[in-house]
CSV table of C-alpha atoms in Angstrom, one decimal:
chain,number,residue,atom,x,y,z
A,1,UNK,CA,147.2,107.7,158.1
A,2,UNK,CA,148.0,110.4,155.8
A,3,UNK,CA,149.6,113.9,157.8
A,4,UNK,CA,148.0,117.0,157.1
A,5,UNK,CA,150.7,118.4,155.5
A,6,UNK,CA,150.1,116.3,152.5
A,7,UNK,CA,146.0,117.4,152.9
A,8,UNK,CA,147.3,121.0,153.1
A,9,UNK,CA,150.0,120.9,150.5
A,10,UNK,CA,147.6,119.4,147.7
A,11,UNK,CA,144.9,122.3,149.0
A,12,UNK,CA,147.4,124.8,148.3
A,13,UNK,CA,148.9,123.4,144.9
A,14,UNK,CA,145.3,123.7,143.9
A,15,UNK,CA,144.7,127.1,144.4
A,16,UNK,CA,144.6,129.3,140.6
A,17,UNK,CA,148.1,131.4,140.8
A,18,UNK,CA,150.3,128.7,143.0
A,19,UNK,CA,152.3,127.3,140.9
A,20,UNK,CA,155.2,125.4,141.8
A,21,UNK,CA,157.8,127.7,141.8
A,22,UNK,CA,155.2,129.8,144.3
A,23,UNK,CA,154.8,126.4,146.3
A,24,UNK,CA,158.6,126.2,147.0
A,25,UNK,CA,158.9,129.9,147.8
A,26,UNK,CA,156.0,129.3,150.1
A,27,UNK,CA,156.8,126.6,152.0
A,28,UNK,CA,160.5,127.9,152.2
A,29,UNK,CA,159.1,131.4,153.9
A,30,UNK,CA,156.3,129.5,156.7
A,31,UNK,CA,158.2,126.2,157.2
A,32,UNK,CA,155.1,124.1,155.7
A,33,UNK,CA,152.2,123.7,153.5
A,34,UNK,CA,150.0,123.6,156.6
A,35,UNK,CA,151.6,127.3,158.2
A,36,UNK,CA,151.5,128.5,154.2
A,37,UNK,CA,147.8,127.8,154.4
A,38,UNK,CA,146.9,129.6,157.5
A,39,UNK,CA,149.6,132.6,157.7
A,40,UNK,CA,150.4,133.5,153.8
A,41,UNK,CA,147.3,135.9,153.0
A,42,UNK,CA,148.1,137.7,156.1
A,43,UNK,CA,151.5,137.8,155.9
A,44,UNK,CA,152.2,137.6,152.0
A,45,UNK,CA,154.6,140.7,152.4
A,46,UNK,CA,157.3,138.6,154.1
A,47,UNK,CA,157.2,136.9,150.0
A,48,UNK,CA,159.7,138.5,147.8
A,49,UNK,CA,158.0,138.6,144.3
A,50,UNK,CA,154.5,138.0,145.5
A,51,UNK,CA,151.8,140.2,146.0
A,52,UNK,CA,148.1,140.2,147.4
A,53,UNK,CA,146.9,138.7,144.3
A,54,UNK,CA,148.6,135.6,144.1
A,55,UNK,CA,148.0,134.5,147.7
A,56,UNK,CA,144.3,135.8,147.3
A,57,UNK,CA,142.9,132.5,146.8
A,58,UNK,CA,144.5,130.8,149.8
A,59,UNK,CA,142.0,129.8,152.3
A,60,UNK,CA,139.8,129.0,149.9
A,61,UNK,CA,136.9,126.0,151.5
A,62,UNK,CA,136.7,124.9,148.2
A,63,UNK,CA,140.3,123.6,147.8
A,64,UNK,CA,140.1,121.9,151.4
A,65,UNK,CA,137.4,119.5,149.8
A,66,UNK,CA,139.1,118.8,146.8
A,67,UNK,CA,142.2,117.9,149.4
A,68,UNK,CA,139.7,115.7,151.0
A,69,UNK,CA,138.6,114.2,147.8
A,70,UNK,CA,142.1,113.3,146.6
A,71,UNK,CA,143.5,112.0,149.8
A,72,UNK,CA,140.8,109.8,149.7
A,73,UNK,CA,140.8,108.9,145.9
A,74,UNK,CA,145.1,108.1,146.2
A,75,UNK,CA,144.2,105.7,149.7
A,76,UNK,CA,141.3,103.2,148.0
A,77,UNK,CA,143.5,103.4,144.9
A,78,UNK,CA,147.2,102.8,146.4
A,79,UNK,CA,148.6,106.1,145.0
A,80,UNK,CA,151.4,107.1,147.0
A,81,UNK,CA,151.4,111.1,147.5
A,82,UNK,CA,155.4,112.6,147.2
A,83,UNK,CA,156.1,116.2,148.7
A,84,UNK,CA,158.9,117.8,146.9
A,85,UNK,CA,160.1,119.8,149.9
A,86,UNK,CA,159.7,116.8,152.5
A,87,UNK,CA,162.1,115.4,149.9
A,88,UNK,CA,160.5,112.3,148.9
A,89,UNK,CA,160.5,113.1,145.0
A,90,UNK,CA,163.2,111.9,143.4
A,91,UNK,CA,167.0,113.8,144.2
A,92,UNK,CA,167.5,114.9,140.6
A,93,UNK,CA,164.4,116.0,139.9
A,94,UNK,CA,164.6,118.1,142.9
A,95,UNK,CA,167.4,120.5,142.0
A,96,UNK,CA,165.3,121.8,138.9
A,97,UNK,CA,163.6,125.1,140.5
A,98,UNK,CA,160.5,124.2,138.6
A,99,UNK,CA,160.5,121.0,139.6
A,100,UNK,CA,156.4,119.6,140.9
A,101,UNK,CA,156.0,120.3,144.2
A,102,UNK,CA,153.8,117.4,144.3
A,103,UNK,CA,153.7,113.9,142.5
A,104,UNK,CA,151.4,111.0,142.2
A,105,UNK,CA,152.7,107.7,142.3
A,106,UNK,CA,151.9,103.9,141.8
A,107,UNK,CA,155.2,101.6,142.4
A,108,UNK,CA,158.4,101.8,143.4
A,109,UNK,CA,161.0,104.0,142.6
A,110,UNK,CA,164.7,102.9,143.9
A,111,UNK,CA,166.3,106.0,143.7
A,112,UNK,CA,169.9,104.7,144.3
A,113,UNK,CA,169.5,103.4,140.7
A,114,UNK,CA,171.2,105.9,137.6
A,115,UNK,CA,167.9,107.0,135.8
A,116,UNK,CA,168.6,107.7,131.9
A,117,UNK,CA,165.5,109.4,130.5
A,118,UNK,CA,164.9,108.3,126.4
A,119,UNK,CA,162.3,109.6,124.2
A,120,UNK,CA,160.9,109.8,120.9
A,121,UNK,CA,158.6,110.0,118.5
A,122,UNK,CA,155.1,108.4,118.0
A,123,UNK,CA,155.6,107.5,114.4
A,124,UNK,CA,158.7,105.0,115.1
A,125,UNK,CA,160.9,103.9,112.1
A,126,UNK,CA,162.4,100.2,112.0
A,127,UNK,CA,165.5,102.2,112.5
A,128,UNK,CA,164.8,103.8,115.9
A,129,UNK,CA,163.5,100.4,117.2
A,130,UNK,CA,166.1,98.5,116.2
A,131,UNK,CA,168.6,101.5,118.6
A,132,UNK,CA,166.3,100.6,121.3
A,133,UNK,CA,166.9,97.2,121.3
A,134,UNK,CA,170.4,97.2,121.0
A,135,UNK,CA,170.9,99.8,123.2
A,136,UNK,CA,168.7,98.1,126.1
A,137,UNK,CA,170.9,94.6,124.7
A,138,UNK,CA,174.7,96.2,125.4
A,139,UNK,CA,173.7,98.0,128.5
A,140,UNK,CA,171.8,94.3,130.0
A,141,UNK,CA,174.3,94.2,132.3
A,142,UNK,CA,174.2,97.5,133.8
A,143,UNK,CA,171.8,98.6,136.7
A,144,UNK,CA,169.9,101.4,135.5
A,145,UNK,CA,166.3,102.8,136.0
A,146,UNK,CA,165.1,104.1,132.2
A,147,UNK,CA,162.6,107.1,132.1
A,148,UNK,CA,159.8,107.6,129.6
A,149,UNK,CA,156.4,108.9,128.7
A,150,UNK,CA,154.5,106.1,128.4
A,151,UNK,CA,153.2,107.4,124.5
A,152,UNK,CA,153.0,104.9,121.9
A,153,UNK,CA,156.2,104.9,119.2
A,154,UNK,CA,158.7,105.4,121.0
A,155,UNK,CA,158.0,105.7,124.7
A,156,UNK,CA,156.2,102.6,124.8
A,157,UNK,CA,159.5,100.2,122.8
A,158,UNK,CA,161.4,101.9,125.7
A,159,UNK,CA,159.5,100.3,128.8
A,160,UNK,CA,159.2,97.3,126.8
A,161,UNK,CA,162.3,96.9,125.7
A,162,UNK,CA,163.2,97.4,129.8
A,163,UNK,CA,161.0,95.3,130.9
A,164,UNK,CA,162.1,92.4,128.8
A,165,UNK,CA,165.9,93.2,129.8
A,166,UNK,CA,164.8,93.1,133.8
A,167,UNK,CA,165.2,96.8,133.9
A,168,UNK,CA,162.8,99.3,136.0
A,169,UNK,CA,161.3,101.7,133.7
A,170,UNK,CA,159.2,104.6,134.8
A,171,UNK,CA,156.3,106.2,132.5
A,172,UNK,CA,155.7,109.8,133.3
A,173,UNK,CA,151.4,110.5,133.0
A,174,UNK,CA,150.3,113.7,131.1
A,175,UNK,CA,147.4,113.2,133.2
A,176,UNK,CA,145.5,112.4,136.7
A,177,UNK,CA,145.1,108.6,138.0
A,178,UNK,CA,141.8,108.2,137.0
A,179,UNK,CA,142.7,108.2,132.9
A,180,UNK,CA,145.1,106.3,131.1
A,181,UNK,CA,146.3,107.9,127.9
A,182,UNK,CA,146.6,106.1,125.1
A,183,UNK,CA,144.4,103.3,126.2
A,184,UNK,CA,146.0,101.1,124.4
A,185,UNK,CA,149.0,101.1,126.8
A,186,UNK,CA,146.9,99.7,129.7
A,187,UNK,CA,148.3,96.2,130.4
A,188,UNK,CA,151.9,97.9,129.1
A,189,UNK,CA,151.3,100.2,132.7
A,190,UNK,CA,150.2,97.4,134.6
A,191,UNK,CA,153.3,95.3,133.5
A,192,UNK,CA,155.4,98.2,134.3
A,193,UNK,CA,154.3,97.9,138.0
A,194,UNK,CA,154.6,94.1,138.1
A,195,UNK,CA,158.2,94.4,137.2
A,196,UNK,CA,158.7,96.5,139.9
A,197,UNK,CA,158.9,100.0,138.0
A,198,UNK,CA,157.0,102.9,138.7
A,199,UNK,CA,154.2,105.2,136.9
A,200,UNK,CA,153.9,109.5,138.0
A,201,UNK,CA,152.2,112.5,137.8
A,202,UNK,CA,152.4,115.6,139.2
A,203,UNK,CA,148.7,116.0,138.1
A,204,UNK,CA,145.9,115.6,140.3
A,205,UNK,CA,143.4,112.1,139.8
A,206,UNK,CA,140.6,114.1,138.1
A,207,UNK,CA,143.2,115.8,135.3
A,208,UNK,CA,142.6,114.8,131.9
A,209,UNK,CA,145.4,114.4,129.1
A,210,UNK,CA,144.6,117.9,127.8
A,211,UNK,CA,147.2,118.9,124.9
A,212,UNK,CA,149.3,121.3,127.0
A,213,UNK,CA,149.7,118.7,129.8
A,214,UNK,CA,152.3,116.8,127.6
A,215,UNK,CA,154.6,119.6,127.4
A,216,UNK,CA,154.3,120.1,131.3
A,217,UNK,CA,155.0,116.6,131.6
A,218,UNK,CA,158.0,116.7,129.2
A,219,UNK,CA,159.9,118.7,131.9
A,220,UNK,CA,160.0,115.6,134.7
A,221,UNK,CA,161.5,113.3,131.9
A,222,UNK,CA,164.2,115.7,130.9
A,223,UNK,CA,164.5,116.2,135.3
A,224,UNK,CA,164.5,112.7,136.3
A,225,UNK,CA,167.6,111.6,134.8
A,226,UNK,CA,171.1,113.2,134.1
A,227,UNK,CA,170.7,112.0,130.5
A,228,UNK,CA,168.2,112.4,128.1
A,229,UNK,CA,168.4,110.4,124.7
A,230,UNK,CA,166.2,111.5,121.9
A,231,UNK,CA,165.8,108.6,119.3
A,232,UNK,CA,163.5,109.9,116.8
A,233,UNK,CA,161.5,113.4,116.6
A,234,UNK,CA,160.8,115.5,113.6
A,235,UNK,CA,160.9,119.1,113.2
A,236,UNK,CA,159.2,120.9,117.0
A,237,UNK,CA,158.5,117.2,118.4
A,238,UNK,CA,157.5,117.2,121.5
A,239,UNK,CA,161.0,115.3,122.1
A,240,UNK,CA,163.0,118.4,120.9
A,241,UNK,CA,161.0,120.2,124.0
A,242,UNK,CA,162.3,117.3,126.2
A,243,UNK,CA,165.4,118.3,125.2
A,244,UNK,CA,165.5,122.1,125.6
A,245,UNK,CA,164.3,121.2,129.1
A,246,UNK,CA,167.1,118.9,129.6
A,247,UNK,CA,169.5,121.7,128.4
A,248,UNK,CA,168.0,124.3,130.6
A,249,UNK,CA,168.4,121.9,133.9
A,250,UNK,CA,172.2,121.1,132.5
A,251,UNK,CA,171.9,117.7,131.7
A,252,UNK,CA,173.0,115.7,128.7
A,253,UNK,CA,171.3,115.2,126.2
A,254,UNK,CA,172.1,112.5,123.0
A,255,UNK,CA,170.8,112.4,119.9
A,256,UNK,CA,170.4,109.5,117.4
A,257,UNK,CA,171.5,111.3,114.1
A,258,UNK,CA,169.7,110.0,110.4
A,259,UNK,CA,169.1,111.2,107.2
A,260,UNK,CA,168.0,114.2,106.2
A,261,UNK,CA,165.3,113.5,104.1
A,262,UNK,CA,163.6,111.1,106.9
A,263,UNK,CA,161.2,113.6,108.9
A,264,UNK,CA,161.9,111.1,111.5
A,265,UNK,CA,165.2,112.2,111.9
A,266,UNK,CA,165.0,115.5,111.2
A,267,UNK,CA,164.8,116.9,114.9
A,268,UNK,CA,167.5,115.0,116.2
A,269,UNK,CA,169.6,116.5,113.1
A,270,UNK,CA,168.5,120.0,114.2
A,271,UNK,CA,169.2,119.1,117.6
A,272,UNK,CA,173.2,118.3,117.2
A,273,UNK,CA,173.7,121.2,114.2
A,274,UNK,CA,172.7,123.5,117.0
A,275,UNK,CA,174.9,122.0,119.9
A,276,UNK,CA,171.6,121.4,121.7
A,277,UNK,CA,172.4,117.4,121.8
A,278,UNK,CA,175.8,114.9,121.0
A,279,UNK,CA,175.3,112.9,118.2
A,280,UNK,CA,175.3,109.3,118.7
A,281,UNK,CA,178.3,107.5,116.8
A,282,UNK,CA,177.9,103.9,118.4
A,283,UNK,CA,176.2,102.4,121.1
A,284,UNK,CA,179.4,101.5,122.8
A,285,UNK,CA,180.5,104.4,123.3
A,286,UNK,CA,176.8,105.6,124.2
A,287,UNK,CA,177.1,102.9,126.8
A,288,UNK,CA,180.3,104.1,127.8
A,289,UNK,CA,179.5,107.4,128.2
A,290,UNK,CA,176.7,106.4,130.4
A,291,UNK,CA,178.7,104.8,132.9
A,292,UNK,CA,176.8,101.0,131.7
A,293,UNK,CA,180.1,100.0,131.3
A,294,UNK,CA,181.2,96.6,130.4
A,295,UNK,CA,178.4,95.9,127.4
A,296,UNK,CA,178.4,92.4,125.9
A,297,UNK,CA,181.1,91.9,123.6
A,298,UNK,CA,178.6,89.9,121.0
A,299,UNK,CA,176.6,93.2,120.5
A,300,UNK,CA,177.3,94.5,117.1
A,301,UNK,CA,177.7,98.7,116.7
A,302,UNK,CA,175.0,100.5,115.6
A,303,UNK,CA,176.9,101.8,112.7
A,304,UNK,CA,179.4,98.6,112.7
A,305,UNK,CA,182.3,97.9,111.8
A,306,UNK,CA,184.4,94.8,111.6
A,307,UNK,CA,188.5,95.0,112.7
A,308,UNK,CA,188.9,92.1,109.9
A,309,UNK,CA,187.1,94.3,107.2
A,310,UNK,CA,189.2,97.5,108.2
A,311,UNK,CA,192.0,97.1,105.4
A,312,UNK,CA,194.5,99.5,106.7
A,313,UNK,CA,197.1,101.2,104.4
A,314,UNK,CA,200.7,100.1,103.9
A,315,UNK,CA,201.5,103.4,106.1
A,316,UNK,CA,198.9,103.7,108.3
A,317,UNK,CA,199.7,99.7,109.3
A,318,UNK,CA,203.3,100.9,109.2
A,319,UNK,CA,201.9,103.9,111.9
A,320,UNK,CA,199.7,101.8,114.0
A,321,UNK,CA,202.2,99.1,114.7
A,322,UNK,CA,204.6,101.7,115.7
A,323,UNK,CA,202.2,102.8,118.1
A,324,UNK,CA,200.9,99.5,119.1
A,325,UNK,CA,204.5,98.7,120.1
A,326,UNK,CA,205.2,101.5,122.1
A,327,UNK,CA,202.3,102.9,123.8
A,328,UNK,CA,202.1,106.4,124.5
A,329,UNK,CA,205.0,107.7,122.6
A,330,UNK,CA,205.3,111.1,121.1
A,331,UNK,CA,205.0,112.3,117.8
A,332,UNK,CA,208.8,113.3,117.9
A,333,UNK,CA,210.1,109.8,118.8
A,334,UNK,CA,207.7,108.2,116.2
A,335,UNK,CA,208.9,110.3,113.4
A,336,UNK,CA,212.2,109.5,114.6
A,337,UNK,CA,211.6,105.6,114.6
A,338,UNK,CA,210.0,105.2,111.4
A,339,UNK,CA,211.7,107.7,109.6
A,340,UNK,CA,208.9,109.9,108.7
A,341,UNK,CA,208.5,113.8,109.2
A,342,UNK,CA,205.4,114.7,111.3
A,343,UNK,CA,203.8,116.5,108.9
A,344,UNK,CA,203.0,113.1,106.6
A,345,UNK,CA,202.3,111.7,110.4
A,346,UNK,CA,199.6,113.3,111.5
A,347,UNK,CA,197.0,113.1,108.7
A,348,UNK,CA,197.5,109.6,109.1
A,349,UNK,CA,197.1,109.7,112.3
A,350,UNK,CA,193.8,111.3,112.2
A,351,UNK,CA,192.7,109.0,109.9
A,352,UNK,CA,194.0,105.9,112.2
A,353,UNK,CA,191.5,108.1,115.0
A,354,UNK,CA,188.4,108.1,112.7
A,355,UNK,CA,188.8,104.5,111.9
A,356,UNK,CA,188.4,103.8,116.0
A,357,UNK,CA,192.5,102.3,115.7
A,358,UNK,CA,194.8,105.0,117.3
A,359,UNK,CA,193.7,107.6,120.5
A,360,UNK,CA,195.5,110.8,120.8
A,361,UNK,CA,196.7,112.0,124.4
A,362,UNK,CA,197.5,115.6,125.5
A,363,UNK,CA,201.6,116.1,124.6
A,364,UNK,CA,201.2,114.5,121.1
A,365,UNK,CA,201.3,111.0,122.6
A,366,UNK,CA,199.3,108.2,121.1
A,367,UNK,CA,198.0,104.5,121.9
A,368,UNK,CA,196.7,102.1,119.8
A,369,UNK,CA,193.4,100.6,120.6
């Protein structure tokens, strides 16, 4: 049996200026949806920053019925109903002040799991699926939760790419239960939910995928997870909105970098020439970075190289050894061993860094790699 805070807290959602900023500030001031419903039109002025006009259409009889009619659409459907400020939405997505005060789901979501949210564009290259797959192939061995939007391109190699790896995946709706948009990504849901992911909303069963839905929905993707990677997106993709969301709540945010004459491409370049996004070198390092340490050692880098095709210099062999030999020593003491000032050192020592041989320390120490 489903409390009446859940009936009263979708009643409210529903009425025309609560948003869920409001919500929050609500249920904050009268302890619950259920107190909000009854007390806030009498009592709005105890609400900093709202007047009589927001809480005018509280109490609405209206609203009560379409409570009624969800509660009962969500129990013949098995739609689990999550209250933000009961805390049953996910943690991260809770610290974002806009985050939905109510979401929708089907599945399970294991929240001890690390969420990484990845996006993209509809129009996939060959090149953004092939980073898919090899990123979902280093980090197999990692216990993650990915996030998407469950679009075609993109969104849809991403939870099938999980689910073939045995990864959860959850696909974030632009719309209410009772759609699924694109159609074509119906067994691809059902799927998801066999393999023990999860799909949300944060719209009600009756919302369609209306155009400005997406964008709405674009902010739980960037909220779910402490990183978002963008694969592919041209110029104001929806993906380059994911990722000024992700900024705004202080999360990472990666970007896969390609040429500039490939539209595909062209937003993740804007992205990391505005410092909006890292750009990603390897995967291994992606991986790394991640915390899905310990990726397979027979996984090539997405921009490879081979330490057998890397034909180092008589000095820069003559400077790695050095270092190799005595890890951690200083720029003085290897100037002083090999008989080399440090101003010849140190460009070849940056160019040792760039080839992924050498790793500088604070104090002008160095270790080979």
């Amino acid at each position: 049996m489903i409390s009446e805070e859940y009936f009263y807290a979708i009643a409210l959602r529903e009425c025309s200026q609560i948003g869920d900023i409001h919500f929050h500030k609500l249920v904050r001031t009268f302890g619950s949806a259920q107190e909000a419903w009854k007390r806030a039109k009498k009592e709005y002025k105890r609400l900093e920053g709202i007047g009589q006009k927001t809480v005018s259409d509280i109490g609405n009889e209206e609203h009560l019925k379409f409570a009624e009619e969800e509660l009962n659409f969500c129990e013949k459907n098995n739609i689990q109903i999550r209250l933000r400020h009961l805390n049953e939405t996910p943690f991260l997505l809770r610290e974002c002040n806009d985050a939905p005060a109510i979401l929708y789901q089907k599945g399970e979501i294991n929240d001890s799991f690390p969420k990484v949210s990845i996006v993209g564009t509809r129009n996939m290259t060959s090149y953004g699926q092939q980073f898919i797959v090899e990123f979902f192939e280093a980090s197999q061995s990692s216990q993650y939760t990915s996030v998407s939007g469950l679009a075609l391109g993109v969104d849809k190699e991403v939870h099938e790419q999980s689910i073939r790896t045995g990864k959860p995946t959850i696909g974030v709706l632009a719309h209410g239960f009772q759609f699924l948009y694109p159609a074509k990504n119906r067994r691809l849901s059902e799927k998801i939910l066999e393999e023990k992911g999860a799909l949300i909303t944060e719209f009600s069963s009756s919302r369609k995928p209306d155009r400005e839905n997406f964008i709405q929905r674009n902010r739980i993707v960037a909220g779910m997870s402490p990183a978002t990677i963008v694969v592919e997106t041209g110029f104001g993709g929806g993906s380059v909105n994911t990722a000024a969301f992700a900024n705004d709540y202080n999360r990472e945010v990666f970007a896969l970098p390609g040429k500039i004459t490939d539209t595909s491409s062209q937003g993740c370049n804007q992205l990391i020439f505005h410092n909006k996004a890292t750009a990603i070198s390897t995967i291994k390092d992606l991986v790394n970075i991640l915390g899905f340490n310990d990726p397979k050692e027979k996984m090539e880098e997405l921009f490879p190289y081979s330490e057998t095709q890397i034909q180092l210099s008589e000095n820069q062999y003559l400077i790695y050894q050095s270092i190799k030999d005595q890890p951690q020593i200083s720029l003085d003491d290897l100037s002083q061993k090999i008989e080399v000032s440090t101003h010849k050192i140190l460009p070849i020592i940056l160019e040792l860094e760039l080839l992924g041989k050498v790793k500088s320390f604070s104090g002008r120490q160095f270790i080979a790699i």
